[in-house]
Amino acid sequence: MSSSGLLWSCASQEPKPALLLLRKALVWPHPGAGQAFMLLWVSVLVLAPVSGKSEAAAKPVISLHPPWTVVFTGETVTLTCHVLHFHAPEKIKRFLWYLEGRILRETPGNTLEVRDSGQYRCQTQDSLPSDHVSLTFSSANLILQAPPFVFEGDSVVLRCRANAEITLDTTTLHRRGEVLSVSDESSDFRIEQASLKDNGDYRCSGFKNGCCSYSSNTINIEVQELFPRPVLTASLSPTVSGKSVTLTCKTQLPPLRSDVKLWFRFFKDDHMLQSGSESFLKIPTLTTRSRDPPYYWCEAQRGSSGVCKQSQKSQLRVQIPVSRPVLTLSPHGASVPEGHTVTLTCKAESGSFPILYQFLREEVVIQKMEPTRGIKSVMSLRAEHSGNYYCTADNGLGAQRSLPVYLTVTVPVSRPVLTLSPRGALVPEGHTVTLSCKAERGSPRILYKFYHENISLGSRSVLSAGGVSLRVTVTVQDSGNYFCTADNGFGPQRSEAKSLSVKVPVSRPILTIWRPRSQVVEGDVVELYCRAWKGSPPILYRFYHEDNALGSSRVYSRGGASFKLPLSAEHSGKYACEADNGLGAWRSETVSLDVKVPASRPVLTVRTPRAQAVEGDVVELHCEAQRGSSPILYRFYREDNALGSSKVHSRGGASFKLPLSAEHSGKYACEADNGLGAWRSETVSLDVKVPASRPVLTVRMPRAQAVEGDVVELRCEAQRGSPPILYRFYREDNALGSSRVHSRGGASFKLPLSAEHSGKYACEADNGLGARRSEMVSLNVTVPASRPVLTVRTPRAQAVEGDVVELHCEAQRGSPPILYRFYREDVPLESSSAPSGGGTSFYLSLTTEHSGNYSCEADNGLGAQRSEVVPLSVIVPASHPTLTLRAPGAQAKVGDMVELRCEAQRGSPPIWYRFYHEDVPLGNSSAPSGGGASLNLSLTAEHSGNYSCEADNGLGARRSEAVPLSMSGLTGSRSGPIATGVTGGLFSTLGFGVVALLLYCRLPRKAGGRPTSDPSRSPADSDIREPVYHNAPAWLELQPVYSNVNPKGGEVVYSEVRRIPQGSKPAANSDSVLGLLRTHLPSHGQAASHRPSDPPGSSVIYSQVKVACPSAYVAPQS
């Protein structure tokens, strides 16, 4: 701390002085005033507003990491929501984040990672939303990055950053369109000690040698004030010895820079009093009043060399409180007449100027005067101005009040007013009259006097306002004029005269009724006469009937008054009259009058317990005459026949109760008679209804049994009941229809029957007096059996001998029981009954004879129905075949042509035969129409051994027993004859194959058979892709080879015959012999596409065959 020395000022301009006034008094002796005291007042004068709003302190602050507002797309920025110290961190349970004004997410922590552009805010449960922070995720090649906030004195880094795929040689920073800096080494630009001159739009550009240039986005940098200009305030510290003054240098840092440390300096004139981090300074107060008070001011600076700001200069001055003022009146005196003028003067002997004076009367301010050294107030007096007056003086250091001065304003008495009580000019004799005299204005004391016809009645003096009264008991002689006077020393004032008249009250009157006969009857005229024997006229007479006014008459002389009354039934009762001359009304005693009324025509009312009269109900016949003096005798009649009578002594009529039966229907009347003439009512018709009895339902059918399609009639009839009757028909409580009958006889409903109409039927009769339902009637509708459907259920796709098949017959409709019969070729097989409906089955173990047409029949007694015919074809598996070897001699020898004959005695065609030598396949052949098949074999030495064959029609292959073959004579050359035999055998075999193929293609079309591609055939039946071999006797020397030239053709099969040179010898085994002949058809997949290799040096003979059905192939039969 430094207490002396002239230091530099951080402000560039000299601040204007301001006055610091101390508000709290410090008291010490004044040297020139003896025991008087001087007050020093200090006040706080705010010279500049504190930056920001008070609620802004409650806002959180968002910081960025990395600290840039522009980043590349795909990067991540972490937002942190900072709360101020007065928000306890443990109380913050959630952070709410906003993007573009909408809720983005809620997090338990104060951080959030983002990757989207927009304006972000954060908020806690106890804070306002923060200021927004704008983020931009850019896909540009070059971006300029800057921090979101820049304050005075900050060191700012601007980063010019290129995409990772671009390398720049030179970067340039531009501000407001001008080049600010060029760099070829670093992409960062720095602004040291930021100030307002650094505000503006910034962008950067980059250049890559020999290629291209890039330009970044534009960023606006606005340098914000770090803290506002400080304000110097002063306040007293009464707890410190010596009564010191505390000077405070006040300013405020923004929330984003709340961690910045400020340095404060305090000055008195040009000398520094204190320098440091403390923002307050305590100084002793002045002990004397200085004519030239010193100036105080302060400075606030960021660190030791940062932003520096200076407060305004202020002075501390001493002020003297005002002394008690003195109030004087002119002219002097405590009493002043009304209408005169008085001057009020208020003056304080001491006190600092300016001084404000106020004049008050009874605590109410009557005038305020501008600050001046002394003040006068002039006012014209009125009566209400009397009271205590005082004044106050105030120079801002405390108001002082003068001593009170009382002022009385005197007022002359006004003209008094005389009132009489009770009010009115007429007063009854013997009553007391109060005379009241009062002057509305006038200063006390006031003397009041009362007079009757100028004769004094008395006087009275009062010291206050309110007037005086005089009570007088009057007689007839006190009638006349009255007045009063009032005097308070300024001269008497006389009231206006009041007239008083004393009257005699009336006596009790007497009422007399004058009748034309002894018993008055409705329609007579009677006279009511009323008279009071005493009372001052005029007298008003009033007439009453049961306290109801009838009329009045005023009489101005002695005598009474009359009132004529034409009588009606309502005039029976008590009558009275009243006399009144204004001094009190008197009523006479009551006089009774009984007016007789003849009975009027009665009204008969029939009261039934329901809307209609029903048999069994009890009805009430009520007869009543609306008018007529009691007693009245009532008589009741039905069709002029008396039913009963009743005498009634009061109003209300008479009743007669009648239990109803059907015979009580008719016209009714009643009669009323009170001795003054009998009157009969109008007739009333009564119609007695009879409820419908329980109906009976009858079902009428065209035959003994109801059959579907018949029309039945439902007949419903109730034996009793008043028409019309509504009949409703029901089946199982479901409404079928209805019919309304207006006469007896019942109703019918016709119903065409279907199967669903079986059930219970009922009907209902209703004539509005309650519905009655009949007993239930059951109806069973029989349905004829429909045409049945026969289903043959086999255990596999085809019916095979030995299988058990199920013949199922079922009619979809028909009433049970149903008898089912099964037929084969119209021959009965079996019959079976289905008691509960549905179908039935018949099982059949198949034999060959069971092939044929099947049908079934359904019969439930309403006509038999036959199903459609279902054909059944039973397939027989091939039996064990028999193999026969046929040789030309008794002993087979090499070179012989042997025929292998294979035949199965049983089996459904076609049958496929395979031949085996020692279980090695030799060939196969098909028998499309059954029978056997042959294979010709030219014997060689290798052909000795066991032979067998196999028969297969798709229901399982069966193998024959083995047949041995042995040969003799294995020497000698057979090349010549063998070659000739082979050649002949080849053409023979080729001819047989073509004929068999054509026959097989034609047979299915003529016989309606299935082609070989039928999926129902077994694999053995359809496997015709294997080659078929036939031996030609004595031609083996030629060794022809067959193959397809055009295997993919759809219409032509080419057979190739290759002649092998003589040098080539055939193989010794049967495979090589049988492999010489191959026939390939174009429609058999792999077999057709597999072509044997051509023997070298072979020649080809072509044979063309036109194929009618390429998908079918039949091997030649033997």
PDB file of C-alpha atoms in Angstrom, residues 78-277:
ATOM      1  CA  THR A  78     -17.329 -31.372 -26.262  1.00  0.00           C
ATOM      2  CA  LEU A  79     -19.678 -28.809 -24.668  1.00  0.00           C
ATOM      3  CA  THR A  80     -19.275 -28.120 -20.932  1.00  0.00           C
ATOM      4  CA  CYS A  81     -22.037 -26.380 -18.950  1.00  0.00           C
ATOM      5  CA  HIS A  82     -20.469 -24.284 -16.145  1.00  0.00           C
ATOM      6  CA  VAL A  83     -22.679 -23.123 -13.265  1.00  0.00           C
ATOM      7  CA  LEU A  84     -21.877 -20.282 -10.842  1.00  0.00           C
ATOM      8  CA  HIS A  85     -20.539 -20.894  -7.336  1.00  0.00           C
ATOM      9  CA  PHE A  86     -23.879 -20.269  -5.595  1.00  0.00           C
ATOM     10  CA  HIS A  87     -25.388 -23.309  -7.357  1.00  0.00           C
ATOM     11  CA  ALA A  88     -24.174 -26.169  -5.156  1.00  0.00           C
ATOM     12  CA  PRO A  89     -22.880 -28.917  -7.532  1.00  0.00           C
ATOM     13  CA  GLU A  90     -24.365 -31.661  -5.358  1.00  0.00           C
ATOM     14  CA  LYS A  91     -27.852 -30.126  -5.807  1.00  0.00           C
ATOM     15  CA  ILE A  92     -27.655 -30.181  -9.626  1.00  0.00           C
ATOM     16  CA  LYS A  93     -29.117 -33.535 -10.653  1.00  0.00           C
ATOM     17  CA  ARG A  94     -29.575 -32.986 -14.374  1.00  0.00           C
ATOM     18  CA  PHE A  95     -28.463 -30.801 -17.260  1.00  0.00           C
ATOM     19  CA  LEU A  96     -30.833 -29.985 -20.091  1.00  0.00           C
ATOM     20  CA  TRP A  97     -29.379 -29.267 -23.554  1.00  0.00           C
ATOM     21  CA  TYR A  98     -31.111 -27.360 -26.367  1.00  0.00           C
ATOM     22  CA  LEU A  99     -30.410 -27.269 -30.104  1.00  0.00           C
ATOM     23  CA  GLU A 100     -32.075 -24.505 -32.124  1.00  0.00           C
ATOM     24  CA  GLY A 101     -34.488 -23.823 -29.241  1.00  0.00           C
ATOM     25  CA  ARG A 102     -35.681 -27.437 -28.949  1.00  0.00           C
ATOM     26  CA  ILE A 103     -34.760 -29.913 -26.209  1.00  0.00           C
ATOM     27  CA  LEU A 104     -31.925 -32.097 -27.515  1.00  0.00           C
ATOM     28  CA  ARG A 105     -30.988 -34.282 -24.542  1.00  0.00           C
ATOM     29  CA  GLU A 106     -30.856 -34.515 -20.756  1.00  0.00           C
ATOM     30  CA  THR A 107     -27.571 -35.622 -19.166  1.00  0.00           C
ATOM     31  CA  PRO A 108     -26.541 -36.364 -15.564  1.00  0.00           C
ATOM     32  CA  GLY A 109     -23.161 -34.698 -16.135  1.00  0.00           C
ATOM     33  CA  ASN A 110     -22.301 -31.229 -17.403  1.00  0.00           C
ATOM     34  CA  THR A 111     -20.674 -32.342 -20.693  1.00  0.00           C
ATOM     35  CA  LEU A 112     -22.102 -33.262 -24.075  1.00  0.00           C
ATOM     36  CA  GLU A 113     -20.372 -34.398 -27.268  1.00  0.00           C
ATOM     37  CA  VAL A 114     -21.931 -33.040 -30.482  1.00  0.00           C
ATOM     38  CA  ARG A 115     -21.376 -33.441 -34.229  1.00  0.00           C
ATOM     39  CA  ASP A 116     -24.173 -31.289 -35.660  1.00  0.00           C
ATOM     40  CA  SER A 117     -24.222 -27.603 -36.606  1.00  0.00           C
ATOM     41  CA  GLY A 118     -26.562 -25.215 -34.788  1.00  0.00           C
ATOM     42  CA  GLN A 119     -27.084 -23.025 -31.740  1.00  0.00           C
ATOM     43  CA  TYR A 120     -26.651 -24.834 -28.416  1.00  0.00           C
ATOM     44  CA  ARG A 121     -27.853 -23.839 -24.926  1.00  0.00           C
ATOM     45  CA  CYS A 122     -27.749 -25.565 -21.542  1.00  0.00           C
ATOM     46  CA  GLN A 123     -29.845 -25.268 -18.384  1.00  0.00           C
ATOM     47  CA  THR A 124     -30.049 -26.780 -14.900  1.00  0.00           C
ATOM     48  CA  GLN A 125     -33.185 -27.307 -12.831  1.00  0.00           C
ATOM     49  CA  ASP A 126     -32.511 -24.095 -10.853  1.00  0.00           C
ATOM     50  CA  SER A 127     -31.143 -21.783 -13.557  1.00  0.00           C
ATOM     51  CA  LEU A 128     -32.155 -19.842 -16.628  1.00  0.00           C
ATOM     52  CA  PRO A 129     -31.005 -21.100 -20.062  1.00  0.00           C
ATOM     53  CA  SER A 130     -27.449 -20.084 -20.965  1.00  0.00           C
ATOM     54  CA  ASP A 131     -26.573 -17.775 -23.835  1.00  0.00           C
ATOM     55  CA  HIS A 132     -26.355 -19.707 -27.094  1.00  0.00           C
ATOM     56  CA  VAL A 133     -23.119 -20.930 -28.647  1.00  0.00           C
ATOM     57  CA  SER A 134     -23.127 -21.411 -32.429  1.00  0.00           C
ATOM     58  CA  LEU A 135     -21.230 -24.387 -33.900  1.00  0.00           C
ATOM     59  CA  THR A 136     -20.558 -25.044 -37.575  1.00  0.00           C
ATOM     60  CA  PHE A 137     -19.417 -28.444 -38.869  1.00  0.00           C
ATOM     61  CA  SER A 138     -18.047 -27.612 -42.302  1.00  0.00           C
ATOM     62  CA  SER A 139     -17.242 -29.834 -45.280  1.00  0.00           C
ATOM     63  CA  ALA A 140     -15.198 -27.085 -46.974  1.00  0.00           C
ATOM     64  CA  ASN A 141     -11.557 -27.551 -47.963  1.00  0.00           C
ATOM     65  CA  LEU A 142     -10.376 -24.630 -45.816  1.00  0.00           C
ATOM     66  CA  ILE A 143     -11.836 -23.227 -42.597  1.00  0.00           C
ATOM     67  CA  LEU A 144     -10.953 -20.369 -40.266  1.00  0.00           C
ATOM     68  CA  GLN A 145     -11.269 -21.274 -36.564  1.00  0.00           C
ATOM     69  CA  ALA A 146     -11.765 -18.752 -33.740  1.00  0.00           C
ATOM     70  CA  PRO A 147     -12.910 -18.906 -30.088  1.00  0.00           C
ATOM     71  CA  PRO A 148     -16.616 -18.184 -29.414  1.00  0.00           C
ATOM     72  CA  PHE A 149     -15.986 -15.184 -27.099  1.00  0.00           C
ATOM     73  CA  VAL A 150     -13.291 -12.472 -27.133  1.00  0.00           C
ATOM     74  CA  PHE A 151     -12.859  -9.940 -24.313  1.00  0.00           C
ATOM     75  CA  GLU A 152     -10.656  -6.861 -23.862  1.00  0.00           C
ATOM     76  CA  GLY A 153      -7.037  -7.798 -23.239  1.00  0.00           C
ATOM     77  CA  ASP A 154      -7.400 -11.409 -24.436  1.00  0.00           C
ATOM     78  CA  SER A 155      -4.670 -13.025 -26.494  1.00  0.00           C
ATOM     79  CA  VAL A 156      -6.634 -14.443 -29.432  1.00  0.00           C
ATOM     80  CA  VAL A 157      -5.497 -17.296 -31.712  1.00  0.00           C
ATOM     81  CA  LEU A 158      -7.043 -17.571 -35.207  1.00  0.00           C
ATOM     82  CA  ARG A 159      -6.275 -20.895 -36.913  1.00  0.00           C
ATOM     83  CA  CYS A 160      -6.450 -21.308 -40.706  1.00  0.00           C
ATOM     84  CA  ARG A 161      -6.902 -25.047 -41.169  1.00  0.00           C
ATOM     85  CA  ALA A 162      -7.007 -27.100 -44.374  1.00  0.00           C
ATOM     86  CA  ASN A 163      -8.622 -30.453 -44.981  1.00  0.00           C
ATOM     87  CA  ALA A 164      -6.403 -33.454 -44.231  1.00  0.00           C
ATOM     88  CA  GLU A 165      -6.156 -34.183 -47.981  1.00  0.00           C
ATOM     89  CA  ILE A 166      -4.734 -30.710 -48.784  1.00  0.00           C
ATOM     90  CA  THR A 167      -1.278 -29.351 -47.998  1.00  0.00           C
ATOM     91  CA  LEU A 168      -0.901 -25.568 -48.352  1.00  0.00           C
ATOM     92  CA  ASP A 169       2.328 -23.681 -49.022  1.00  0.00           C
ATOM     93  CA  THR A 170       1.072 -20.226 -48.013  1.00  0.00           C
ATOM     94  CA  THR A 171      -1.763 -18.960 -45.782  1.00  0.00           C
ATOM     95  CA  THR A 172      -3.073 -15.379 -45.631  1.00  0.00           C
ATOM     96  CA  LEU A 173      -5.310 -13.744 -42.992  1.00  0.00           C
ATOM     97  CA  HIS A 174      -7.747 -11.021 -44.130  1.00  0.00           C
ATOM     98  CA  ARG A 175      -9.658  -8.513 -41.990  1.00  0.00           C
ATOM     99  CA  ARG A 176     -12.428  -6.389 -43.468  1.00  0.00           C
ATOM    100  CA  GLY A 177     -11.167  -7.308 -46.954  1.00  0.00           C
ATOM    101  CA  GLU A 178      -7.543  -6.278 -46.322  1.00  0.00           C
ATOM    102  CA  VAL A 179      -4.537  -8.560 -45.958  1.00  0.00           C
ATOM    103  CA  LEU A 180      -3.526  -8.688 -42.294  1.00  0.00           C
ATOM    104  CA  SER A 181      -0.796 -11.334 -42.304  1.00  0.00           C
ATOM    105  CA  VAL A 182       0.906 -13.823 -44.653  1.00  0.00           C
ATOM    106  CA  SER A 183       2.640 -16.968 -43.445  1.00  0.00           C
ATOM    107  CA  ASP A 184       4.256 -19.961 -45.107  1.00  0.00           C
ATOM    108  CA  GLU A 185       5.306 -21.690 -41.907  1.00  0.00           C
ATOM    109  CA  SER A 186       2.345 -21.640 -39.483  1.00  0.00           C
ATOM    110  CA  SER A 187      -1.431 -21.556 -39.922  1.00  0.00           C
ATOM    111  CA  ASP A 188      -2.000 -19.782 -36.550  1.00  0.00           C
ATOM    112  CA  PHE A 189      -2.436 -15.980 -36.297  1.00  0.00           C
ATOM    113  CA  ARG A 190      -2.339 -14.153 -32.947  1.00  0.00           C
ATOM    114  CA  ILE A 191      -4.005 -10.944 -31.744  1.00  0.00           C
ATOM    115  CA  GLU A 192      -2.207  -9.740 -28.610  1.00  0.00           C
ATOM    116  CA  GLN A 193      -4.176  -7.573 -26.131  1.00  0.00           C
ATOM    117  CA  ALA A 194      -7.475  -7.559 -28.051  1.00  0.00           C
ATOM    118  CA  SER A 195      -9.352  -4.251 -28.098  1.00  0.00           C
ATOM    119  CA  LEU A 196     -12.282  -2.644 -29.876  1.00  0.00           C
ATOM    120  CA  LYS A 197     -10.073  -1.795 -32.872  1.00  0.00           C
ATOM    121  CA  ASP A 198      -9.778  -5.542 -33.566  1.00  0.00           C
ATOM    122  CA  ASN A 199     -13.504  -5.885 -34.247  1.00  0.00           C
ATOM    123  CA  GLY A 200     -14.479  -6.977 -37.764  1.00  0.00           C
ATOM    124  CA  ASP A 201     -14.919  -9.839 -40.249  1.00  0.00           C
ATOM    125  CA  TYR A 202     -11.969 -12.230 -40.648  1.00  0.00           C
ATOM    126  CA  ARG A 203     -11.247 -14.887 -43.223  1.00  0.00           C
ATOM    127  CA  CYS A 204      -8.189 -16.732 -44.517  1.00  0.00           C
ATOM    128  CA  SER A 205      -7.010 -18.025 -47.861  1.00  0.00           C
ATOM    129  CA  GLY A 206      -4.509 -20.728 -48.803  1.00  0.00           C
ATOM    130  CA  PHE A 207      -2.333 -21.350 -51.829  1.00  0.00           C
ATOM    131  CA  LYS A 208      -0.753 -24.540 -53.079  1.00  0.00           C
ATOM    132  CA  ASN A 209       2.121 -23.966 -55.478  1.00  0.00           C
ATOM    133  CA  GLY A 210       1.410 -24.969 -59.027  1.00  0.00           C
ATOM    134  CA  CYS A 211      -2.111 -26.031 -58.219  1.00  0.00           C
ATOM    135  CA  CYS A 212      -4.873 -23.937 -56.807  1.00  0.00           C
ATOM    136  CA  SER A 213      -6.044 -21.541 -54.101  1.00  0.00           C
ATOM    137  CA  TYR A 214      -8.695 -21.934 -51.401  1.00  0.00           C
ATOM    138  CA  SER A 215     -10.811 -19.495 -49.370  1.00  0.00           C
ATOM    139  CA  SER A 216     -12.269 -20.118 -45.895  1.00  0.00           C
ATOM    140  CA  ASN A 217     -15.458 -19.095 -44.167  1.00  0.00           C
ATOM    141  CA  THR A 218     -15.867 -15.587 -42.680  1.00  0.00           C
ATOM    142  CA  ILE A 219     -15.895 -15.120 -38.886  1.00  0.00           C
ATOM    143  CA  ASN A 220     -17.055 -11.941 -37.176  1.00  0.00           C
ATOM    144  CA  ILE A 221     -15.005 -11.074 -34.099  1.00  0.00           C
ATOM    145  CA  GLU A 222     -16.611  -8.660 -31.632  1.00  0.00           C
ATOM    146  CA  VAL A 223     -14.400  -7.766 -28.675  1.00  0.00           C
ATOM    147  CA  GLN A 224     -16.576  -7.544 -25.551  1.00  0.00           C
ATOM    148  CA  GLU A 225     -15.996  -5.265 -22.566  1.00  0.00           C
ATOM    149  CA  LEU A 226     -14.092  -7.150 -19.862  1.00  0.00           C
ATOM    150  CA  PHE A 227     -15.597  -5.026 -17.079  1.00  0.00           C
ATOM    151  CA  PRO A 228     -17.468  -1.690 -16.962  1.00  0.00           C
ATOM    152  CA  ARG A 229     -16.014   1.559 -15.668  1.00  0.00           C
ATOM    153  CA  PRO A 230     -15.769   1.248 -11.869  1.00  0.00           C
ATOM    154  CA  VAL A 231     -18.047   3.204  -9.532  1.00  0.00           C
ATOM    155  CA  LEU A 232     -16.739   4.723  -6.291  1.00  0.00           C
ATOM    156  CA  THR A 233     -19.176   4.494  -3.373  1.00  0.00           C
ATOM    157  CA  ALA A 234     -18.900   5.657   0.235  1.00  0.00           C
ATOM    158  CA  SER A 235     -20.490   4.293   3.420  1.00  0.00           C
ATOM    159  CA  LEU A 236     -19.917   4.752   7.156  1.00  0.00           C
ATOM    160  CA  SER A 237     -18.351   2.151   9.412  1.00  0.00           C
ATOM    161  CA  PRO A 238     -19.851   2.867  12.848  1.00  0.00           C
ATOM    162  CA  THR A 239     -18.188  -0.083  14.534  1.00  0.00           C
ATOM    163  CA  VAL A 240     -14.699   1.293  13.816  1.00  0.00           C
ATOM    164  CA  SER A 241     -13.239   3.617  16.405  1.00  0.00           C
ATOM    165  CA  GLY A 242     -13.179   7.170  15.153  1.00  0.00           C
ATOM    166  CA  LYS A 243     -16.192   6.764  12.785  1.00  0.00           C
ATOM    167  CA  SER A 244     -14.402   6.025   9.490  1.00  0.00           C
ATOM    168  CA  VAL A 245     -15.752   6.082   5.916  1.00  0.00           C
ATOM    169  CA  THR A 246     -15.383   3.048   3.608  1.00  0.00           C
ATOM    170  CA  LEU A 247     -14.729   3.795  -0.066  1.00  0.00           C
ATOM    171  CA  THR A 248     -15.587   0.879  -2.426  1.00  0.00           C
ATOM    172  CA  CYS A 249     -14.460   0.578  -6.049  1.00  0.00           C
ATOM    173  CA  LYS A 250     -17.297  -1.407  -7.689  1.00  0.00           C
ATOM    174  CA  THR A 251     -17.263  -3.164 -11.086  1.00  0.00           C
ATOM    175  CA  GLN A 252     -18.290  -6.573 -12.438  1.00  0.00           C
ATOM    176  CA  LEU A 253     -16.596  -9.290 -14.509  1.00  0.00           C
ATOM    177  CA  PRO A 254     -18.624 -11.338 -17.031  1.00  0.00           C
ATOM    178  CA  PRO A 255     -19.339 -14.988 -16.090  1.00  0.00           C
ATOM    179  CA  LEU A 256     -16.991 -16.209 -18.830  1.00  0.00           C
ATOM    180  CA  ARG A 257     -14.098 -14.319 -17.226  1.00  0.00           C
ATOM    181  CA  SER A 258     -15.011 -14.742 -13.579  1.00  0.00           C
ATOM    182  CA  ASP A 259     -11.507 -16.186 -12.942  1.00  0.00           C
ATOM    183  CA  VAL A 260      -9.731 -12.941 -13.972  1.00  0.00           C
ATOM    184  CA  LYS A 261      -7.982 -11.171 -11.075  1.00  0.00           C
ATOM    185  CA  LEU A 262      -8.406  -7.363 -10.912  1.00  0.00           C
ATOM    186  CA  TRP A 263      -5.997  -4.850  -9.333  1.00  0.00           C
ATOM    187  CA  PHE A 264      -7.509  -1.772  -7.561  1.00  0.00           C
ATOM    188  CA  ARG A 265      -5.953   1.679  -6.804  1.00  0.00           C
ATOM    189  CA  PHE A 266      -7.492   4.492  -4.681  1.00  0.00           C
ATOM    190  CA  PHE A 267      -6.568   8.182  -5.120  1.00  0.00           C
ATOM    191  CA  LYS A 268      -7.108  11.397  -3.157  1.00  0.00           C
ATOM    192  CA  ASP A 269      -6.614  14.314  -5.506  1.00  0.00           C
ATOM    193  CA  ASP A 270      -3.402  13.249  -7.323  1.00  0.00           C
ATOM    194  CA  HIS A 271      -1.968  11.035  -4.549  1.00  0.00           C
ATOM    195  CA  MET A 272      -2.472   7.263  -4.472  1.00  0.00           C
ATOM    196  CA  LEU A 273      -3.840   6.045  -1.149  1.00  0.00           C
ATOM    197  CA  GLN A 274      -3.823   2.268  -1.773  1.00  0.00           C
ATOM    198  CA  SER A 275      -2.945  -0.289  -4.496  1.00  0.00           C
ATOM    199  CA  GLY A 276      -3.744  -4.027  -4.364  1.00  0.00           C
ATOM    200  CA  SER A 277      -6.349  -6.724  -4.897  1.00  0.00           C
TER     201      SER A 277
END
